[in-house]
Short mmCIF file of C-alpha atoms (C1' of nucleotides) in Angstrom, two decimals:
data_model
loop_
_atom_site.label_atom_id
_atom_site.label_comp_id
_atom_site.label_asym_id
_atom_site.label_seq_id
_atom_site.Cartn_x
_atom_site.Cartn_y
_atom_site.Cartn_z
CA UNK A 1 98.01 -84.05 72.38
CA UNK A 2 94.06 -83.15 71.62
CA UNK A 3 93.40 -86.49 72.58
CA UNK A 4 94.63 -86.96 76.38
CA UNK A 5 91.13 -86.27 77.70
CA UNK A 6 89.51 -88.55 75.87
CA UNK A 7 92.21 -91.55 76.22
CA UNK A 8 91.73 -90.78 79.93
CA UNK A 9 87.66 -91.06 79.70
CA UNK A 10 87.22 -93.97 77.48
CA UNK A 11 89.89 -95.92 79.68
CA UNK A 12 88.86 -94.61 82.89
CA UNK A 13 85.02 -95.56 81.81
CA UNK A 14 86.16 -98.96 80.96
CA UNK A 15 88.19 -99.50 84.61
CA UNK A 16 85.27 -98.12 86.17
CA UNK A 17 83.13 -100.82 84.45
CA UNK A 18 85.85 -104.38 84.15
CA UNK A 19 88.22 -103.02 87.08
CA UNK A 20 89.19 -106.99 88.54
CA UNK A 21 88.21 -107.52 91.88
CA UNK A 22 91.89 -108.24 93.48
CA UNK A 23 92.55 -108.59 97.61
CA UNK A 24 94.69 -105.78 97.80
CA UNK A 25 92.37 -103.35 96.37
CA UNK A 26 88.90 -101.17 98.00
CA UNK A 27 86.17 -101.87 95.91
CA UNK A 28 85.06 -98.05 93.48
CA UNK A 29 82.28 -97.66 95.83
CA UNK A 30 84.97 -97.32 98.92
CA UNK A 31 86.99 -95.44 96.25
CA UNK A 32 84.10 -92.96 95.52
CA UNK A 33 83.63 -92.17 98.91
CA UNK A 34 87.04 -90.56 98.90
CA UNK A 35 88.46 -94.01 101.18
CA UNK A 36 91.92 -95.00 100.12
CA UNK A 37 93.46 -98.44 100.32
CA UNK A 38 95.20 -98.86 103.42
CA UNK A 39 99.32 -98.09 102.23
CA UNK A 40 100.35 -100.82 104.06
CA UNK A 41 98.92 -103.75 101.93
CA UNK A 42 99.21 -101.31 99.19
CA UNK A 43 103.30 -101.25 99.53
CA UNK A 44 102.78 -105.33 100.27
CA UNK A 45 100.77 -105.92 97.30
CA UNK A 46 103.59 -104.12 94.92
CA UNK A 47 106.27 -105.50 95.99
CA UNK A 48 105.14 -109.13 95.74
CA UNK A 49 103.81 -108.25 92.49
CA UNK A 50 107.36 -107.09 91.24
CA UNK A 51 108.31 -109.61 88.21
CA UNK A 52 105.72 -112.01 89.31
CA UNK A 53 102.00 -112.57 87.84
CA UNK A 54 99.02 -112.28 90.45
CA UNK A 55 98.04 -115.53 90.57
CA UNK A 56 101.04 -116.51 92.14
CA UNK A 57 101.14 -113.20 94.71
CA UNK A 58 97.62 -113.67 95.74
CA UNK A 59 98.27 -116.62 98.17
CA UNK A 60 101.23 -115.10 99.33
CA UNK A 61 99.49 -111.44 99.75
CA UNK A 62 96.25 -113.63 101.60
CA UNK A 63 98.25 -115.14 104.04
CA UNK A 64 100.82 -112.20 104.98
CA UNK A 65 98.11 -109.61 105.59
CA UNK A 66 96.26 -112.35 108.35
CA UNK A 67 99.54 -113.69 109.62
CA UNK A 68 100.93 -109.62 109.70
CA UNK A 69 98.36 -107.16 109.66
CA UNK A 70 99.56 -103.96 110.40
CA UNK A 71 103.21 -102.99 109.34
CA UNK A 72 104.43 -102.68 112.96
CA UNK A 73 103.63 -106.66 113.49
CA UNK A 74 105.48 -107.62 110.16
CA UNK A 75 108.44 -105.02 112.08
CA UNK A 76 108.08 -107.37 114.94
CA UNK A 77 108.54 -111.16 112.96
CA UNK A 78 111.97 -112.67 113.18
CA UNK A 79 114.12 -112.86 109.90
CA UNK A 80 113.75 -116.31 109.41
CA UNK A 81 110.03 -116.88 110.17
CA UNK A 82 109.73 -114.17 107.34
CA UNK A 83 112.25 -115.55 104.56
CA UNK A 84 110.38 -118.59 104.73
CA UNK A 85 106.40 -117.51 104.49
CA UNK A 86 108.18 -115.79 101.50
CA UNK A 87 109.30 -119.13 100.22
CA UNK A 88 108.77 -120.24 96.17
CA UNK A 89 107.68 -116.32 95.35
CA UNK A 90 111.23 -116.03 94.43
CA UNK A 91 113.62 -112.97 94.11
CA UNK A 92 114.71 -113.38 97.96
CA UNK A 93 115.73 -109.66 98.41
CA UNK A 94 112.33 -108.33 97.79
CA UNK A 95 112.00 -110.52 101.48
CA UNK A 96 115.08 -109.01 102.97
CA UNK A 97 114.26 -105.59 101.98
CA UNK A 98 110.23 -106.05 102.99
CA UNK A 99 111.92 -106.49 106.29
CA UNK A 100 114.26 -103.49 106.37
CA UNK A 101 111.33 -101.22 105.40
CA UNK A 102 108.64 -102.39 107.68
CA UNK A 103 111.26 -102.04 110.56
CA UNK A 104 112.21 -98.48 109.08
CA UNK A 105 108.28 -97.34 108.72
CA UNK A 106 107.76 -98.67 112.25
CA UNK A 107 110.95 -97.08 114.15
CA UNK A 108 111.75 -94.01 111.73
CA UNK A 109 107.67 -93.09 110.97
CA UNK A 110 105.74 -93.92 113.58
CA UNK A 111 104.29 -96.85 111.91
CA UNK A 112 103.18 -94.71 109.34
CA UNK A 113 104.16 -94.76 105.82
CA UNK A 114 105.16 -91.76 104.29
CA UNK A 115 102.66 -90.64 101.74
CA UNK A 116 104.86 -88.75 99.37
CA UNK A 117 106.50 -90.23 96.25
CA UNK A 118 109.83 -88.78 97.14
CA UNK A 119 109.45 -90.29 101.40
CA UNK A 120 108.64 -93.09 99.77
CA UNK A 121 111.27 -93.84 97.29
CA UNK A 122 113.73 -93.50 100.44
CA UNK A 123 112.69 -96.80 101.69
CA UNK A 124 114.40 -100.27 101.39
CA UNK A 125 113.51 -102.43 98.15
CA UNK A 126 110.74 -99.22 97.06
CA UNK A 127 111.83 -98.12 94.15
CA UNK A 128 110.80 -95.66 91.39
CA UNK A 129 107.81 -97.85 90.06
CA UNK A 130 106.73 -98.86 93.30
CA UNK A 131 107.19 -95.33 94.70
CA UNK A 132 104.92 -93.90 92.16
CA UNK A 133 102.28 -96.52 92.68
CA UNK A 134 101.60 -96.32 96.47
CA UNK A 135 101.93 -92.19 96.22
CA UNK A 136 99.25 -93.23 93.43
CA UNK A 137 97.26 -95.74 94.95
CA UNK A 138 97.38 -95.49 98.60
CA UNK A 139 97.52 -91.77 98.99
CA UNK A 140 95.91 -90.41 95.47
CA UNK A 141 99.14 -88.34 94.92
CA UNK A 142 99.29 -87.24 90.68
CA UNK A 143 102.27 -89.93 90.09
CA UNK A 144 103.23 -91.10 86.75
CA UNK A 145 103.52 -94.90 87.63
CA UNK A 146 105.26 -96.68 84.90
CA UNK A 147 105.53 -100.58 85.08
CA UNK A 148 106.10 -103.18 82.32
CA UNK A 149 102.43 -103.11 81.77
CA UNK A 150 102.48 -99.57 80.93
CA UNK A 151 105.23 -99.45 78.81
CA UNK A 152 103.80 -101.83 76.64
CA UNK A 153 100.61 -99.96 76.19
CA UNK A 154 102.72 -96.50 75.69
CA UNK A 155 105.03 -98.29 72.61
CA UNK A 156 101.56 -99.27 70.84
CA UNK A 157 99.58 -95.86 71.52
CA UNK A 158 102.76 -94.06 70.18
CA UNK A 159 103.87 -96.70 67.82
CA UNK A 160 107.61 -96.37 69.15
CA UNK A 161 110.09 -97.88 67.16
CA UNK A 162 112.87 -97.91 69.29
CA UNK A 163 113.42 -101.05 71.15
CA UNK A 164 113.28 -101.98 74.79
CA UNK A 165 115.18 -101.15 77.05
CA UNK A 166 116.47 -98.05 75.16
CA UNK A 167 112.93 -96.65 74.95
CA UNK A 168 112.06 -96.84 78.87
CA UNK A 169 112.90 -93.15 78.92
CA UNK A 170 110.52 -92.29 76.22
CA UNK A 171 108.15 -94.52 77.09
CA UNK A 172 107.79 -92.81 80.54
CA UNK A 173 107.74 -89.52 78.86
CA UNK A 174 104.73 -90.21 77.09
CA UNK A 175 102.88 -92.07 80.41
CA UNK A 176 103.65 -88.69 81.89
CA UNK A 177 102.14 -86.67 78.98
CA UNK A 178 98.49 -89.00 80.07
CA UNK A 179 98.83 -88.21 83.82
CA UNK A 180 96.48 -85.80 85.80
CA UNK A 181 95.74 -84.36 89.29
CA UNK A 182 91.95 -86.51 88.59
CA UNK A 183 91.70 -90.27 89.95
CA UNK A 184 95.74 -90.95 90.24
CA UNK A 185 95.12 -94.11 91.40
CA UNK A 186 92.76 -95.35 89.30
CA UNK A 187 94.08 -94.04 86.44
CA UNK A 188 97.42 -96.01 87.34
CA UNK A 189 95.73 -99.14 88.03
CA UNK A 190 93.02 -98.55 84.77
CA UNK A 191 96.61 -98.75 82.66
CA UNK A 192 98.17 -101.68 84.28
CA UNK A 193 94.34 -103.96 84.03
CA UNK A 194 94.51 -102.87 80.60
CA UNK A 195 97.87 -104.32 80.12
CA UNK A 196 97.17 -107.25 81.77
CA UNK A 197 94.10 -108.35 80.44
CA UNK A 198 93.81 -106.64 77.36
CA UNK A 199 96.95 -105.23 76.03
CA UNK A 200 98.66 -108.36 76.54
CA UNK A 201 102.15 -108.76 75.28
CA UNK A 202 100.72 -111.99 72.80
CA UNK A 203 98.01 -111.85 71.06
CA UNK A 204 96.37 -108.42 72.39
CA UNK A 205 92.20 -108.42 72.62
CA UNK A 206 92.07 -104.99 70.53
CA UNK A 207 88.55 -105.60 69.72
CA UNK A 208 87.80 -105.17 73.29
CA UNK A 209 90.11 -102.42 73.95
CA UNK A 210 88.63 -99.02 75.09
CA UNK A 211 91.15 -97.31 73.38
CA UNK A 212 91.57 -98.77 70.51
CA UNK A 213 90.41 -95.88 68.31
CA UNK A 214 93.55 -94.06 69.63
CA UNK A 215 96.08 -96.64 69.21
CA UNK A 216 98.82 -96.29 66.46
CA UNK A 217 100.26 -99.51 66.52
CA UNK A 218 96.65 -100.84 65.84
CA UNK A 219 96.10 -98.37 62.92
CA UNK A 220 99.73 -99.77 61.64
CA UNK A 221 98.36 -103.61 61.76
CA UNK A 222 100.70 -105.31 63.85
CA UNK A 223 100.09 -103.97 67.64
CA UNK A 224 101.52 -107.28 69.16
CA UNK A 225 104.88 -106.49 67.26
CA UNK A 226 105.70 -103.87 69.80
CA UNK A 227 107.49 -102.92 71.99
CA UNK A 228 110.32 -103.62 69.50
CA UNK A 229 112.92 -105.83 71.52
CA UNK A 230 116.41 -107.09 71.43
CA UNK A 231 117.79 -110.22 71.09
CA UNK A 232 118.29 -111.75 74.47
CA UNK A 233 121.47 -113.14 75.40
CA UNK A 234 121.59 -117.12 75.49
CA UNK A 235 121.28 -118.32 79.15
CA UNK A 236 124.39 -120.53 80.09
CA UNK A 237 124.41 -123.88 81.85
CA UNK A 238 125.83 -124.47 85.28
CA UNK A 239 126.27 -127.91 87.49
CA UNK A 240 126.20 -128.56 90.67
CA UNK A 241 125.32 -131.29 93.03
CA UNK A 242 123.09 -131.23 96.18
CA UNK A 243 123.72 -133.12 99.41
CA UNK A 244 120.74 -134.59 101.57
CA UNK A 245 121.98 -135.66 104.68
CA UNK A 246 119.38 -137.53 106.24
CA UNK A 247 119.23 -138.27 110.21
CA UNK A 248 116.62 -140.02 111.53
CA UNK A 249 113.84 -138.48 109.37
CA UNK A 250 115.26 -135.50 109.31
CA UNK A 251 117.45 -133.57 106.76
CA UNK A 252 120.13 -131.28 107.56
CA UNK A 253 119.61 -127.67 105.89
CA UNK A 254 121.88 -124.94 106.04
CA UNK A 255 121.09 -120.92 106.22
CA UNK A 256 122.40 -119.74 102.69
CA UNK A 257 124.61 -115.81 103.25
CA UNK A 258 122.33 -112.68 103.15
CA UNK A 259 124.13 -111.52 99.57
CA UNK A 260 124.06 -112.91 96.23
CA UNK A 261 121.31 -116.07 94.85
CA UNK A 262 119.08 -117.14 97.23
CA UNK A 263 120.55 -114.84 99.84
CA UNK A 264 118.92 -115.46 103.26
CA UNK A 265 117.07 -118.61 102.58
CA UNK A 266 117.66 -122.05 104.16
CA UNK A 267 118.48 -124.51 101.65
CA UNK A 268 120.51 -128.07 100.53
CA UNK A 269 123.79 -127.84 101.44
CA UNK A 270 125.53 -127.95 97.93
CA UNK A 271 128.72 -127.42 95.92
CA UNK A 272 129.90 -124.54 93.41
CA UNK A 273 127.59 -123.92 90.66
CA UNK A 274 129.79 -124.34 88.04
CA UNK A 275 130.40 -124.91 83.97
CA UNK A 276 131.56 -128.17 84.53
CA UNK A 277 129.71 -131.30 85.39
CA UNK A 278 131.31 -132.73 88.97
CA UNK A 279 132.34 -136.49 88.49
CA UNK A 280 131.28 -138.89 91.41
CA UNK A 281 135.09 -137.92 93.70
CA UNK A 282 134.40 -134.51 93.03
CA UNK A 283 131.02 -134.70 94.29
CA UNK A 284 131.92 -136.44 97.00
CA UNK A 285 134.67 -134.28 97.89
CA UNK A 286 132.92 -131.08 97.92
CA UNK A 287 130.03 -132.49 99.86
CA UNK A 288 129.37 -131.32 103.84
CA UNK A 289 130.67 -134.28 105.54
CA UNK A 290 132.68 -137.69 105.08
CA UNK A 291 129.66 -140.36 104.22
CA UNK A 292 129.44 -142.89 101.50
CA UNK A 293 126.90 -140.97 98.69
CA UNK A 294 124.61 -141.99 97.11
CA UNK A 295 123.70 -140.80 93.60
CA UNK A 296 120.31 -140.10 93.16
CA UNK A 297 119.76 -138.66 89.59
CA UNK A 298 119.51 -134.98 88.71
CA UNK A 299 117.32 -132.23 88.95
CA UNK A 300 116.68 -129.45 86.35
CA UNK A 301 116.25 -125.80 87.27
CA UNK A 302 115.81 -122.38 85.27
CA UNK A 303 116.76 -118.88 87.38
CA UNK A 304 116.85 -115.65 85.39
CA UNK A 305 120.07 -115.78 83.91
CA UNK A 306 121.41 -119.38 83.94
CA UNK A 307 119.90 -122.71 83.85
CA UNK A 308 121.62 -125.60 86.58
CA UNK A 309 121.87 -129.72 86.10
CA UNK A 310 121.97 -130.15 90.10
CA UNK A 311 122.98 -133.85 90.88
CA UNK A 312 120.96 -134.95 94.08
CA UNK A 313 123.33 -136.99 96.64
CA UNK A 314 122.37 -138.64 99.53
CA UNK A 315 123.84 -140.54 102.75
CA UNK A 316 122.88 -141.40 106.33
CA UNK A 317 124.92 -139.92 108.98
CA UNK A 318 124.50 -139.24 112.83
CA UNK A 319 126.73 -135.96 112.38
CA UNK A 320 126.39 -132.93 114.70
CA UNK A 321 127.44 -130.12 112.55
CA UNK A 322 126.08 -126.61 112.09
CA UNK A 323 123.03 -127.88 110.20
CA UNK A 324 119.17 -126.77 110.66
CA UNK A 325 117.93 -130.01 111.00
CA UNK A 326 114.34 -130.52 109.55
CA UNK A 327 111.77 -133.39 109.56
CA UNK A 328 111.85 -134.39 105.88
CA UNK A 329 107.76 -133.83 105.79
CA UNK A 330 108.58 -130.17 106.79
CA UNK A 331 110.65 -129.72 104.23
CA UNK A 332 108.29 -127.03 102.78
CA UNK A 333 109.29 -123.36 103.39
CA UNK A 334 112.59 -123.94 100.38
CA UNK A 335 113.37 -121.95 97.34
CA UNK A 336 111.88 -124.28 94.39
CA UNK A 337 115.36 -125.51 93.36
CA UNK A 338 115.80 -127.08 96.56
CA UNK A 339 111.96 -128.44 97.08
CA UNK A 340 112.66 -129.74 94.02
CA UNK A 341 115.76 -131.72 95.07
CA UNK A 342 114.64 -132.62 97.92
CA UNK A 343 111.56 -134.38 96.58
CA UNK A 344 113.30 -135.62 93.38
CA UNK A 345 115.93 -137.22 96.15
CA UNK A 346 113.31 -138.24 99.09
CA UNK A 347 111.29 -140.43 96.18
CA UNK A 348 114.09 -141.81 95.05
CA UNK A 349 115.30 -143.03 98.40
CA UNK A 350 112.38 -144.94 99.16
"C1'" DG B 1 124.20 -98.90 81.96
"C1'" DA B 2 124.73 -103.62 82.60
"C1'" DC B 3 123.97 -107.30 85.28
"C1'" DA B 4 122.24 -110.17 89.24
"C1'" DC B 5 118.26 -111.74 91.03
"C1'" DG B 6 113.23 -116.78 90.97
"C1'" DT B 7 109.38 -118.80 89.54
"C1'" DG B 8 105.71 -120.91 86.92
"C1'" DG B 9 102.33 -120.34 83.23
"C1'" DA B 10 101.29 -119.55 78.35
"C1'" DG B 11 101.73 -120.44 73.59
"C1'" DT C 1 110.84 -128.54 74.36
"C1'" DC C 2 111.62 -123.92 74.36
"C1'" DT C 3 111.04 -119.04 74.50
"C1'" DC C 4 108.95 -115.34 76.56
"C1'" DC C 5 107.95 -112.83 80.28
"C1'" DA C 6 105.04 -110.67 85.06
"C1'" DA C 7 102.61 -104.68 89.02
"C1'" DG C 8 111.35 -103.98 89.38
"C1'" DT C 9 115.23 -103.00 92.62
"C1'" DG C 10 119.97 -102.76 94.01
"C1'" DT C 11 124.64 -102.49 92.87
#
DNA sequence: GACACGTGGAG
DNA sequence: TCTCCAAGTGT
């Protein structure tokens, strides 16, 4: 491997020159001076950014740090107020777990986070990537910070056949073989920009790529064909129906169970979500409370691994019940399957 | 190791 | 419309 030092110059030259100007991180003069970024939007910063693209973290990452800025005042914030500033960002237990580690950093660390890769890795919803990047980033610890980004830039250096997610192994072998003691952080953030805005999975800019000259995949013709991949698994169909209970202006929600989709979040009251359709008496019968329903249409809704018809339903009722009972203006801080209902149903009902 | 777990933008 | 997929983690 002749050529590590000068991947690691002609990418670290480019970072230093097109590095994005992004909320979370301390401009290169800050980072010349030997300043790191302070861990705790670091840690923030990755874990909204797990699965999701900046431009939909950077709202959420602006208006945690003023509403919370220190970890110790995020420890402080009641579950609820939390789940829903996370609302629409999606994969709930990234808000669970932010939770569980601010509280642990605060109570078990002093406030502090721990600046090692292994200290860190110990902490709720921090895994392996995210480990490696705020040892990286944060505390300029050599750590070999592998993220979707850098795998795909690994499979076209190297050219690996071998399709994903069989190759994750070997495609964090050869990260590892580009990692130094100099600029950890930069170097792990100089990989991912170069994924992200280069080495794009589509239609890579290799004409503007620093490392082009390196790259075997290039050299072979075809560097947007890797990484290889399998054939995903078609994503089934499930039904259910939604219930908007409406009192007064106001529409009963109900706190959905800690584990399993959504976990955590208010929400609709709603049926199973299952293969079947539910006929009108079955929709009626597995609704919250005895009311004559309404049938307002359906909603459409992709998650990760299934896609759901959910039938909207709606009835007056002066019920008590154990319902969160929200002005229908407010009904803001959702997951987007419910917004969605909701407004779908709310229009409709006018 | 396989699967559960959200969302919205791009092509 | 439809497929892909984005700075992954927990079980």
């Amino acid at each position: 491997m002749t050529d590590v030092a000068a991947i690691r110059s002609a990418l670290l030259s480019w970072y230093d020159r097109e590095a994005r100007v992004l909320p979370w991180r301390t401009g290169p003069a800050a980072g010349r001076m030997g300043l790191r970024s302070d861990p705790y939007r670091v840690w923030l910063s990755e874990v909204m950014l797990q699965q999701t693209t900046v431009p939909h973290a950077t709202p959420y990452f602006l208006a945690f740090t003023q509403r919370w800025p220190t970890v110790e005042a995020l420890a402080a914030e009641q579950d609820g107020e939390l789940m829903a500033a996370w609302a629409g960002l999606g994969y709930y237990a990234r808000a669970r777990n932010l939770l569980a580690c601010a509280r642990a950093v605060a109570s078990q660390h002093g406030g502090e986070f721990p600046n090692s890769e292994e200290g860190l890795l110990a902490l709720p919803g921090v895994g392996a990537y995210t480990a490696a990047a705020v040892a990286a980033i944060a505390f300029d610890r050599k750590a070999n910070v592998v993220d979707g980004n850098v795998e795909r830039v690994m499979a076209r250096l190297f050219a690996v056949e071998a399709p994903v997610p069989e190759a994750k192994p070997e495609l964090k072998r050869l990260a590892g073989l580009l990692v130094t003691d100099e600029r950890p952080g930069d170097w792990a953030q100089a990989l991912m920009d170069l994924g992200a805005t280069i080495c794009k999975p589509k239609a890579p800019l290799c004409d503007r790529c620093p490392i082009e000259l390196f790259c075997a995949a290039r050299a072979k013709g075809a560097p947007e064909s890797y990484p290889r991949r399998t054939k995903k698994a078609d994503r089934p169909r499930r039904h259910g129906v939604a219930y908007i209970v409406s009192r007064r202006g106001e529409t009963a929600l109900v706190r959905r169970p800690d584990k399993g989709l959504l976990g955590g979040m208010l929400g609709l009251p709603t049926s199973d979500w299952r293969d079947r359709p539910w006929s009108d008496d079955e929709a009626a019968r597995a609704a919250p409370i005895l009311a004559p329903w309404r049938d307002l249409g359906a909603v459409e809704h992709v998650f990760t691994h299934f896609s759901l018809t959910l039938r909207v339903m709606v009835a007056e009722a002066d019920v008590a019940g154990d319902f969160v009972w929200t002005p229908h203006e407010g009904l803001t801080a959702l997951p987007s399957v419910f917004l969605k209902a909701a407004r779908a149903g709310l229009e409709r009902l006018v």
